[in-house]
Coordinates of C-alpha atoms in Angstrom, one line a residue:
M1 CA -112.1 230.4 131.1
V2 CA -114.2 228.0 133.2
S3 CA -114.9 230.6 135.9
S4 CA -116.6 232.9 133.3
V5 CA -118.9 230.1 132.3
L6 CA -119.6 228.9 135.9
C7 CA -120.5 232.4 137.3
R8 CA -123.9 233.6 135.9
C9 CA -125.1 235.8 138.8
V10 CA -125.3 239.0 136.8
A11 CA -128.3 238.0 134.9
S12 CA -126.3 236.7 132.0
P13 CA -128.3 235.0 129.2
P14 CA -128.1 231.3 129.0
A15 CA -125.9 229.6 126.4
P16 CA -127.4 229.6 122.9
G17 CA -130.0 226.8 122.6
A18 CA -130.5 226.5 126.3
S19 CA -134.0 227.9 126.2
S20 CA -135.2 224.6 124.8
T21 CA -134.3 222.8 128.0
Q22 CA -135.6 223.6 131.4
S23 CA -133.0 225.0 133.7
P24 CA -132.9 223.7 137.3
S25 CA -134.6 226.1 139.7
G26 CA -132.7 227.8 142.5
D27 CA -130.9 231.0 143.5
P28 CA -128.3 232.6 141.2
C29 CA -124.8 231.2 140.9
G30 CA -123.1 228.4 142.7
G31 CA -121.3 228.8 145.9
A32 CA -117.8 227.8 144.9
V33 CA -117.5 230.6 142.3
C34 CA -119.0 233.7 143.8
G35 CA -120.5 232.7 147.1
G36 CA -124.1 232.3 146.0
P37 CA -126.2 229.5 147.5
D38 CA -127.2 227.5 144.4
H39 CA -124.4 225.1 143.5
R40 CA -126.4 223.4 140.8
L41 CA -127.0 226.5 138.6
R42 CA -123.3 227.1 137.9
L43 CA -123.0 223.4 137.0
W44 CA -126.0 223.7 134.7
S45 CA -124.5 226.7 133.0
L46 CA -121.3 224.7 132.4
F47 CA -123.3 221.7 131.2
Q48 CA -125.1 223.9 128.7
E49 CA -121.8 225.3 127.4
L50 CA -120.3 221.8 126.9
D51 CA -123.4 220.2 125.4
V52 CA -122.3 221.1 121.8
N53 CA -125.0 219.1 119.9
R54 CA -127.8 220.1 122.4
D55 CA -128.9 216.5 122.9
G56 CA -128.9 216.6 126.7
G57 CA -125.8 214.5 127.2
L58 CA -122.1 215.0 127.1
C59 CA -120.1 212.5 125.0
V60 CA -116.3 212.5 124.5
N61 CA -116.7 214.7 121.4
D62 CA -118.9 217.2 123.2
L63 CA -116.3 217.5 126.0
A64 CA -113.4 217.9 123.5
V65 CA -115.1 220.7 121.5
G66 CA -116.7 222.4 124.5
L67 CA -113.5 222.4 126.6
R68 CA -111.5 223.6 123.7
R69 CA -113.8 226.6 123.4
L70 CA -113.1 227.4 127.1
G71 CA -109.4 227.2 126.5
L72 CA -109.0 223.8 128.2
H73 CA -107.2 221.1 126.3
R74 CA -107.6 217.5 127.4
T75 CA -106.4 214.3 125.6
E76 CA -109.0 211.8 124.3
V77 CA -107.8 209.3 126.9
E78 CA -108.5 211.8 129.7
L79 CA -111.9 212.6 128.3
R80 CA -112.8 209.0 128.1
K81 CA -111.8 208.6 131.8
I82 CA -114.1 211.4 132.7
V83 CA -117.1 209.9 130.9
K84 CA -116.4 206.4 132.2
A85 CA -116.1 207.7 135.8
G86 CA -119.4 209.5 135.7
D87 CA -121.5 207.3 133.3
K88 CA -123.7 205.4 135.8
D89 CA -126.2 204.1 133.2
L90 CA -123.5 203.0 130.8
D91 CA -125.0 204.8 127.8
G92 CA -121.7 206.3 126.7
Q93 CA -122.4 209.9 127.8
L94 CA -123.2 212.0 130.9
D95 CA -126.6 213.4 131.5
F96 CA -127.0 216.4 133.8
E97 CA -127.4 214.4 137.0
E98 CA -124.4 212.2 136.2
F99 CA -122.4 215.4 135.3
V100 CA -123.3 217.0 138.7
H101 CA -122.5 213.9 140.6
Y102 CA -119.1 213.5 138.9
L103 CA -118.1 217.1 139.5
Q104 CA -119.3 217.2 143.1
D105 CA -117.1 214.1 143.9
H106 CA -114.3 215.6 141.8
E107 CA -114.5 219.0 143.6
K108 CA -114.4 217.3 147.0
K109 CA -111.1 215.6 146.1
L110 CA -109.7 218.9 144.8
R111 CA -110.7 220.7 148.0
L112 CA -109.0 218.0 150.1
V113 CA -105.8 218.3 148.0
F114 CA -106.0 222.1 148.2
K115 CA -106.3 221.9 152.0
S116 CA -103.3 219.6 152.2
L117 CA -101.2 221.9 150.1
D118 CA -102.3 225.0 152.1
K119 CA -99.7 224.5 154.9
K120 CA -100.3 227.9 156.4
N121 CA -104.1 227.4 156.4
D122 CA -104.6 230.9 155.0
G123 CA -106.7 229.9 152.0
R124 CA -103.9 230.5 149.5
I125 CA -101.0 228.4 148.1
D126 CA -97.7 230.0 147.5
A127 CA -94.4 228.8 145.9
Q128 CA -92.9 227.6 149.2
E129 CA -96.0 225.5 149.9
I130 CA -95.9 223.9 146.5
M131 CA -92.2 223.1 146.9
Q132 CA -92.8 221.5 150.4
S133 CA -95.8 219.5 149.2
L134 CA -94.0 218.1 146.1
R135 CA -91.0 217.3 148.3
D136 CA -93.3 215.2 150.5
L137 CA -94.2 213.3 147.4
G138 CA -90.6 212.7 146.4
V139 CA -90.4 215.5 143.8
K140 CA -87.8 218.2 144.2
I141 CA -88.2 221.4 142.3
S142 CA -86.6 224.9 142.5
E143 CA -88.4 228.0 143.5
Q144 CA -88.4 229.2 139.9
Q145 CA -90.2 226.0 138.8
A146 CA -92.7 226.4 141.7
E147 CA -93.4 230.0 140.5
K148 CA -93.9 228.7 137.0
I149 CA -96.5 226.3 138.3
L150 CA -98.1 229.2 140.2
K151 CA -98.3 231.4 137.1
S152 CA -100.2 228.7 135.1
M153 CA -103.0 228.9 137.6
D154 CA -102.7 232.5 139.0
K155 CA -105.3 234.7 137.2
N156 CA -105.0 237.9 139.3
G157 CA -101.2 238.2 139.4
T158 CA -100.8 237.8 143.1
M159 CA -98.4 234.8 142.8
T160 CA -100.6 232.8 145.1
I161 CA -103.5 230.4 144.2
D162 CA -106.8 230.7 146.0
W163 CA -109.5 228.0 146.0
N164 CA -111.4 229.4 142.9
E165 CA -108.2 229.5 140.8
W166 CA -107.2 226.0 141.9
R167 CA -110.7 224.5 141.2
D168 CA -111.1 226.3 137.9
Y169 CA -107.7 225.1 136.7
H170 CA -108.2 221.4 137.7
L171 CA -112.0 221.1 136.9
L172 CA -112.8 218.4 134.4
H173 CA -109.4 216.8 134.7
P174 CA -109.6 213.2 135.7
V175 CA -108.1 212.3 139.0
E176 CA -107.6 208.6 139.6
N177 CA -105.3 208.7 142.6
V178 CA -104.6 211.7 144.8
P179 CA -101.1 211.0 146.3
E180 CA -101.6 213.4 149.1
I181 CA -104.7 211.5 150.2
I182 CA -103.3 208.0 149.6
L183 CA -100.1 208.7 151.5
Y184 CA -102.1 209.3 154.7
W185 CA -103.8 205.9 154.2
K186 CA -100.8 203.5 154.1
H187 CA -101.6 200.5 156.2
S188 CA -99.9 197.3 155.2
T189 CA -96.5 198.0 156.9
I190 CA -98.2 199.2 160.1
F191 CA -100.7 196.4 160.7
D192 CA -99.1 193.0 161.3
V193 CA -101.6 190.5 162.4
G194 CA -99.3 187.5 161.9
E195 CA -100.5 186.8 158.4
N196 CA -98.2 186.9 155.3
L197 CA -100.7 187.7 152.6
T198 CA -101.0 191.5 152.7
V199 CA -100.2 193.8 149.8
P200 CA -96.9 195.7 150.3
D201 CA -96.9 199.5 150.9
E202 CA -95.9 201.9 148.1
F203 CA -93.1 204.3 148.6
T204 CA -92.5 207.7 147.0
V205 CA -89.6 208.4 144.6
E206 CA -87.8 210.3 147.4
E207 CA -88.2 207.4 149.9
R208 CA -86.7 205.0 147.4
Q209 CA -83.9 207.3 146.3
T210 CA -82.8 208.3 149.8
G211 CA -83.1 204.7 151.2
M212 CA -85.9 205.8 153.5
W213 CA -87.9 202.7 152.3
W214 CA -85.7 200.3 154.1
R215 CA -86.2 202.2 157.4
H216 CA -89.9 201.8 156.9
L217 CA -89.4 198.1 156.3
V218 CA -87.1 197.7 159.3
A219 CA -89.6 199.6 161.5
G220 CA -92.4 197.4 160.1
G221 CA -90.4 194.2 160.7
G222 CA -89.5 195.2 164.3
A223 CA -93.2 196.1 165.0
G224 CA -94.2 192.7 163.5
A225 CA -91.6 190.9 165.7
V226 CA -92.9 192.5 168.9
S227 CA -96.5 192.1 167.9
R228 CA -96.2 188.4 167.0
T229 CA -94.3 187.7 170.2
C230 CA -96.9 189.3 172.3
T231 CA -99.7 187.3 170.6
A232 CA -97.8 184.1 170.1
P233 CA -99.8 182.1 172.7
L234 CA -103.0 182.8 170.8
D235 CA -101.3 181.9 167.5
R236 CA -100.1 178.5 168.8
L237 CA -103.5 177.8 170.2
K238 CA -105.0 178.5 166.8
V239 CA -102.6 176.0 165.2
L240 CA -103.4 173.3 167.8
M241 CA -107.2 173.8 167.3
Q242 CA -106.8 173.8 163.5
V243 CA -105.0 170.4 163.6
H244 CA -106.4 168.6 166.6
A245 CA -109.8 170.0 167.3
S246 CA -112.8 168.0 166.0
R247 CA -116.3 167.0 167.0
S248 CA -114.9 164.3 169.3
N249 CA -112.1 166.6 170.6
N250 CA -113.9 169.9 171.1
M251 CA -110.9 171.9 172.3
C252 CA -111.9 175.3 173.8
I253 CA -109.7 178.3 174.5
V254 CA -109.3 177.7 178.2
G255 CA -108.8 174.0 177.7
G256 CA -106.3 174.6 175.0
F257 CA -104.2 176.9 177.2
T258 CA -104.4 174.5 180.1
Q259 CA -103.3 171.6 177.9
M260 CA -100.3 173.5 176.6
I261 CA -99.1 174.6 180.1
R262 CA -99.6 171.1 181.5
E263 CA -97.6 169.5 178.7
G264 CA -94.7 172.0 178.6
G265 CA -95.1 174.8 181.1
A266 CA -95.7 178.4 180.4
K267 CA -92.7 178.6 178.1
S268 CA -94.4 176.2 175.7
L269 CA -97.0 178.9 174.8
W270 CA -94.3 180.5 172.6
R271 CA -93.4 177.4 170.6
G272 CA -93.0 178.2 166.9
N273 CA -92.6 182.0 167.6
G274 CA -88.9 182.0 166.9
I275 CA -89.2 180.9 163.3
N276 CA -92.4 183.1 162.9
V277 CA -90.3 186.2 163.8
I278 CA -87.2 185.2 161.8
K279 CA -89.1 184.8 158.6
I280 CA -90.4 188.4 158.7
A281 CA -87.2 189.9 157.3
P282 CA -86.6 187.8 154.2
E283 CA -90.3 187.7 153.3
S284 CA -90.7 191.5 153.6
A285 CA -87.6 192.2 151.6
I286 CA -88.4 189.7 148.8
K287 CA -92.0 190.9 148.6
F288 CA -91.0 194.5 148.4
M289 CA -88.4 193.9 145.7
A290 CA -90.8 191.7 143.7
Y291 CA -93.6 194.2 144.1
E292 CA -91.5 197.1 142.8
Q293 CA -90.5 195.1 139.7
I294 CA -94.1 193.8 139.0
K295 CA -95.5 197.4 139.4
R296 CA -93.5 198.4 136.3
L297 CA -95.1 195.6 134.3
V298 CA -98.8 195.7 135.4
G299 CA -99.0 199.5 136.1
S300 CA -98.1 202.7 134.4
D301 CA -95.8 205.6 135.2
Q302 CA -98.1 206.7 138.0
E303 CA -96.7 207.2 141.5
T304 CA -99.5 205.1 142.9
L305 CA -101.2 202.1 141.3
R306 CA -105.0 201.7 141.0
I307 CA -106.6 199.2 143.3
H308 CA -106.9 196.3 140.7
E309 CA -103.3 196.9 139.7
R310 CA -102.2 196.8 143.4
L311 CA -104.1 193.5 143.8
V312 CA -102.4 191.9 140.8
A313 CA -98.9 193.2 141.7
G314 CA -99.4 192.5 145.4
S315 CA -100.7 188.9 144.8
L316 CA -97.8 188.1 142.5
A317 CA -95.3 189.6 144.9
G318 CA -96.8 187.6 147.8
A319 CA -96.7 184.4 145.8
I320 CA -93.0 184.9 145.0
A321 CA -92.2 185.8 148.6
Q322 CA -94.2 182.9 150.0
S323 CA -92.6 180.4 147.5
S324 CA -89.1 181.6 148.6
I325 CA -89.7 181.2 152.4
Y326 CA -92.4 178.5 152.4
P327 CA -90.2 175.8 154.1
M328 CA -90.0 178.2 157.1
E329 CA -93.8 178.2 157.2
V330 CA -93.7 174.4 157.5
L331 CA -91.1 174.6 160.2
K332 CA -93.2 177.1 162.1
T333 CA -96.2 174.8 162.1
R334 CA -94.1 171.7 163.1
M335 CA -92.4 173.7 165.9
A336 CA -95.8 174.9 167.2
L337 CA -97.1 171.4 167.3
R338 CA -94.0 169.7 168.8
K339 CA -94.1 167.9 172.1
T340 CA -91.6 168.6 174.8
G341 CA -88.2 167.2 173.9
Q342 CA -89.2 166.2 170.3
Y343 CA -86.8 168.7 168.7
L344 CA -83.7 170.4 170.0
G345 CA -84.4 173.5 167.9
M346 CA -85.2 174.7 164.4
L347 CA -82.2 173.1 162.8
D348 CA -82.8 169.8 164.4
C349 CA -86.5 169.9 163.3
A350 CA -85.4 170.7 159.7
K351 CA -82.9 167.8 159.7
K352 CA -85.4 165.3 161.0
I353 CA -88.1 166.4 158.5
L354 CA -85.5 166.1 155.7
S355 CA -84.2 162.7 156.7
K356 CA -87.6 161.1 157.4
E357 CA -89.9 162.7 154.8
G358 CA -87.6 164.2 152.1
M359 CA -87.5 167.6 150.6
T360 CA -91.1 167.6 149.4
A361 CA -92.3 167.7 153.0
F362 CA -91.2 171.4 153.1
Y363 CA -93.8 172.3 150.5
K364 CA -96.8 170.5 151.9
G365 CA -99.9 172.7 151.9
Y366 CA -98.2 175.0 149.3
V367 CA -101.2 175.0 146.9
P368 CA -103.9 176.1 149.4
N369 CA -101.4 178.6 150.7
M370 CA -101.0 180.2 147.2
L371 CA -104.8 180.1 146.6
G372 CA -105.4 181.9 149.9
I373 CA -103.3 184.9 148.8
I374 CA -105.9 186.2 146.3
P375 CA -109.0 186.2 148.5
Y376 CA -107.1 187.6 151.5
A377 CA -105.4 190.4 149.6
G378 CA -108.5 191.1 147.5
I379 CA -110.9 191.4 150.4
D380 CA -108.4 193.3 152.5
L381 CA -107.8 195.9 149.8
A382 CA -111.4 196.2 148.8
V383 CA -112.7 196.6 152.3
Y384 CA -109.9 199.1 153.2
E385 CA -110.6 201.2 150.1
T386 CA -114.3 201.1 150.7
L387 CA -113.9 202.3 154.3
K388 CA -111.3 204.9 153.2
N389 CA -113.6 206.4 150.5
T390 CA -116.6 206.3 152.9
W391 CA -114.7 208.3 155.5
L392 CA -113.4 210.8 152.9
Q393 CA -116.9 211.3 151.5
R394 CA -118.6 211.8 154.9
Y395 CA -116.0 213.2 157.3
A396 CA -113.1 214.7 155.4
V397 CA -113.8 218.4 155.4
N398 CA -110.5 220.3 156.1
S399 CA -108.0 217.4 155.8
A400 CA -107.5 214.0 154.2
D401 CA -105.7 212.8 157.3
P402 CA -108.0 210.3 159.1
G403 CA -106.1 210.2 162.4
V404 CA -104.8 207.2 164.3
F405 CA -108.1 205.7 165.5
V406 CA -109.7 205.7 162.1
L407 CA -106.6 204.1 160.5
L408 CA -106.5 201.4 163.2
A409 CA -110.3 200.7 162.9
C410 CA -110.1 200.4 159.1
G411 CA -107.0 198.3 159.2
T412 CA -108.4 196.0 161.8
I413 CA -111.7 195.5 159.9
S414 CA -110.1 195.0 156.5
S415 CA -107.6 192.5 157.9
T416 CA -110.3 190.6 159.7
C417 CA -112.5 190.3 156.6
G418 CA -109.4 189.2 154.6
Q419 CA -108.7 186.4 157.1
L420 CA -112.3 185.3 157.2
A421 CA -112.4 184.9 153.5
S422 CA -109.2 182.9 153.3
Y423 CA -109.4 181.0 156.6
P424 CA -110.7 177.6 155.2
L425 CA -107.6 177.5 152.9
A426 CA -105.3 178.4 155.8
L427 CA -106.8 175.6 157.9
V428 CA -106.3 173.0 155.1
R429 CA -102.7 174.3 154.6
T430 CA -101.9 173.9 158.3
R431 CA -103.3 170.3 158.4
M432 CA -101.3 169.3 155.3
Q433 CA -98.2 170.8 156.9
A434 CA -98.8 168.8 160.0
Q435 CA -99.7 165.5 158.4
A436 CA -96.5 163.6 159.3
S437 CA -96.5 164.9 162.9
I438 CA -99.8 163.2 163.5
E439 CA -99.4 159.5 164.1
G440 CA -101.3 157.3 161.7
A441 CA -102.4 160.3 159.6
P442 CA -102.8 159.3 156.0
E443 CA -101.3 161.2 153.1
V444 CA -104.2 163.4 151.7
T445 CA -104.5 166.0 148.9
M446 CA -106.1 169.4 149.3
S447 CA -109.4 168.4 147.7
S448 CA -109.8 165.2 149.6
L449 CA -109.0 167.0 152.9
F450 CA -111.7 169.6 152.1
K451 CA -114.2 166.7 151.5
Q452 CA -113.1 164.9 154.6
I453 CA -113.6 167.9 156.8
L454 CA -117.0 168.7 155.3
R455 CA -118.1 165.1 155.7
T456 CA -117.0 164.5 159.2
E457 CA -117.2 168.0 160.8
G458 CA -119.5 170.1 158.5
A459 CA -118.8 173.6 157.3
F460 CA -118.0 174.7 160.8
G461 CA -114.9 172.4 160.7
L462 CA -113.3 174.7 158.2
Y463 CA -113.2 177.4 160.8
R464 CA -111.6 175.6 163.7
G465 CA -109.3 178.0 165.6
L466 CA -111.1 181.1 164.3
A467 CA -111.8 182.5 167.8
P468 CA -108.2 182.8 169.0
N469 CA -107.2 184.0 165.5
F470 CA -109.7 186.9 165.8
M471 CA -108.8 187.5 169.4
K472 CA -105.3 188.4 168.5
V473 CA -106.2 190.9 165.7
I474 CA -106.9 194.0 167.8
P475 CA -103.9 193.6 170.2
A476 CA -101.7 192.7 167.3
V477 CA -102.7 195.8 165.3
S478 CA -102.4 198.1 168.3
I479 CA -99.0 196.8 169.4
S480 CA -97.6 196.8 165.9
Y481 CA -98.8 200.4 165.4
V482 CA -97.3 201.7 168.6
V483 CA -94.0 200.0 168.1
Y484 CA -93.9 201.0 164.4
E485 CA -94.3 204.7 165.2
N486 CA -91.6 204.6 167.9
L487 CA -89.2 202.7 165.7
K488 CA -89.8 205.3 162.9
I489 CA -88.7 208.1 165.3
T490 CA -85.6 206.1 166.4
L491 CA -84.7 205.4 162.7
G492 CA -85.2 209.0 161.7
V493 CA -88.3 208.4 159.5
Q494 CA -90.3 211.6 159.2
S495 CA -94.1 211.2 159.7
R496 CA -96.4 213.3 157.5

């Protein structure tokens, strides 16, 4: 077994052929097996055992033969994933340093999972804890099945698994996604910053089968409605600055609010908010349904998709949802820009647009809106994953749960970066949606509008309205989180 290879404290001779290679210096044995101080020596012993052809590197064939000798059987696909994950210099094999780095990262993930399974915090996992943990992930098993899982890892017959047994069993088994960790880091449903380009959350099998997913969506929708309503004045100011601000009309934040109140009173600060709230429900539902279907096409049978699969599935689902509700986006912009008495309401606005401009008016700005999905979702996901992995590497010792403030900070930063990347496209979209509402404004295409803005206002012109947009991020995230958590309790959604 692996533990017999790892533990070399009792002056065991090195594996045959090891004398030709210098062993790393240090005290006997590595801490995780028998408590000794030198972690590297036990990894060196394992490396020597697996290096079948004694060339100082582990290729797929070395791993296959070496692990088979240790009683561990891995498929070729799994072995290729191990080599790919650790091969930093891309030479097709793992040298000792790459092997050490891979296993140290791998062991850290295994320890986090072990801690999350160890509900009693006694250093051992029993059948009840396995049942509870799998139930959290949407998998229901009987006590007999849990005991069968225990027996496969239990070497001393105690019907519990300690850390050494857990690590030895899972060592050198590729882990791409650890569901226990990922479930702590859900963020899309929680953080509503008024944008519509986020990748949807993933739900467990149990959440989908029991209908718990729709409660999450309802809680997220309610949180979004409250959040958007509270930050609506900043959102309307952003739209006004995107459309009307220029070098000759340098609208500032205070001046913009003063202008809105003078023109229509304090109530006018919420123009466009009604349609902005109404479109949350259909868009969330369509995006979720589309995402679940696309997951089956771009992903595998895994519970959780890898990041690039999430990006593809999320972007496609976002495009489908946006295409379905895009006329509401145009209405939201027109309602936010309207003057007092211009429209009686949303329906009156829709009728006037249809009669004067035709059906195509409801899809103005569609192309830049679709193009904005990929940079927003891609940057948002990439930054969030980077922050998550950094936190797990540096601060996750006893639990993978980051806590509320870390989640809020990571969600705020990733959403802000996503908005920054896609903002020029969002500005062009808004101006195209507003064209007919501006007297004497010519009909322009996306490319000609970009050129016009750069020519007349410079690169800075592509970021008009960015200040109020960023000002609303922190309050929007905070409000939506608080409301989301309270609505989850009201709807009977259990928090992990």
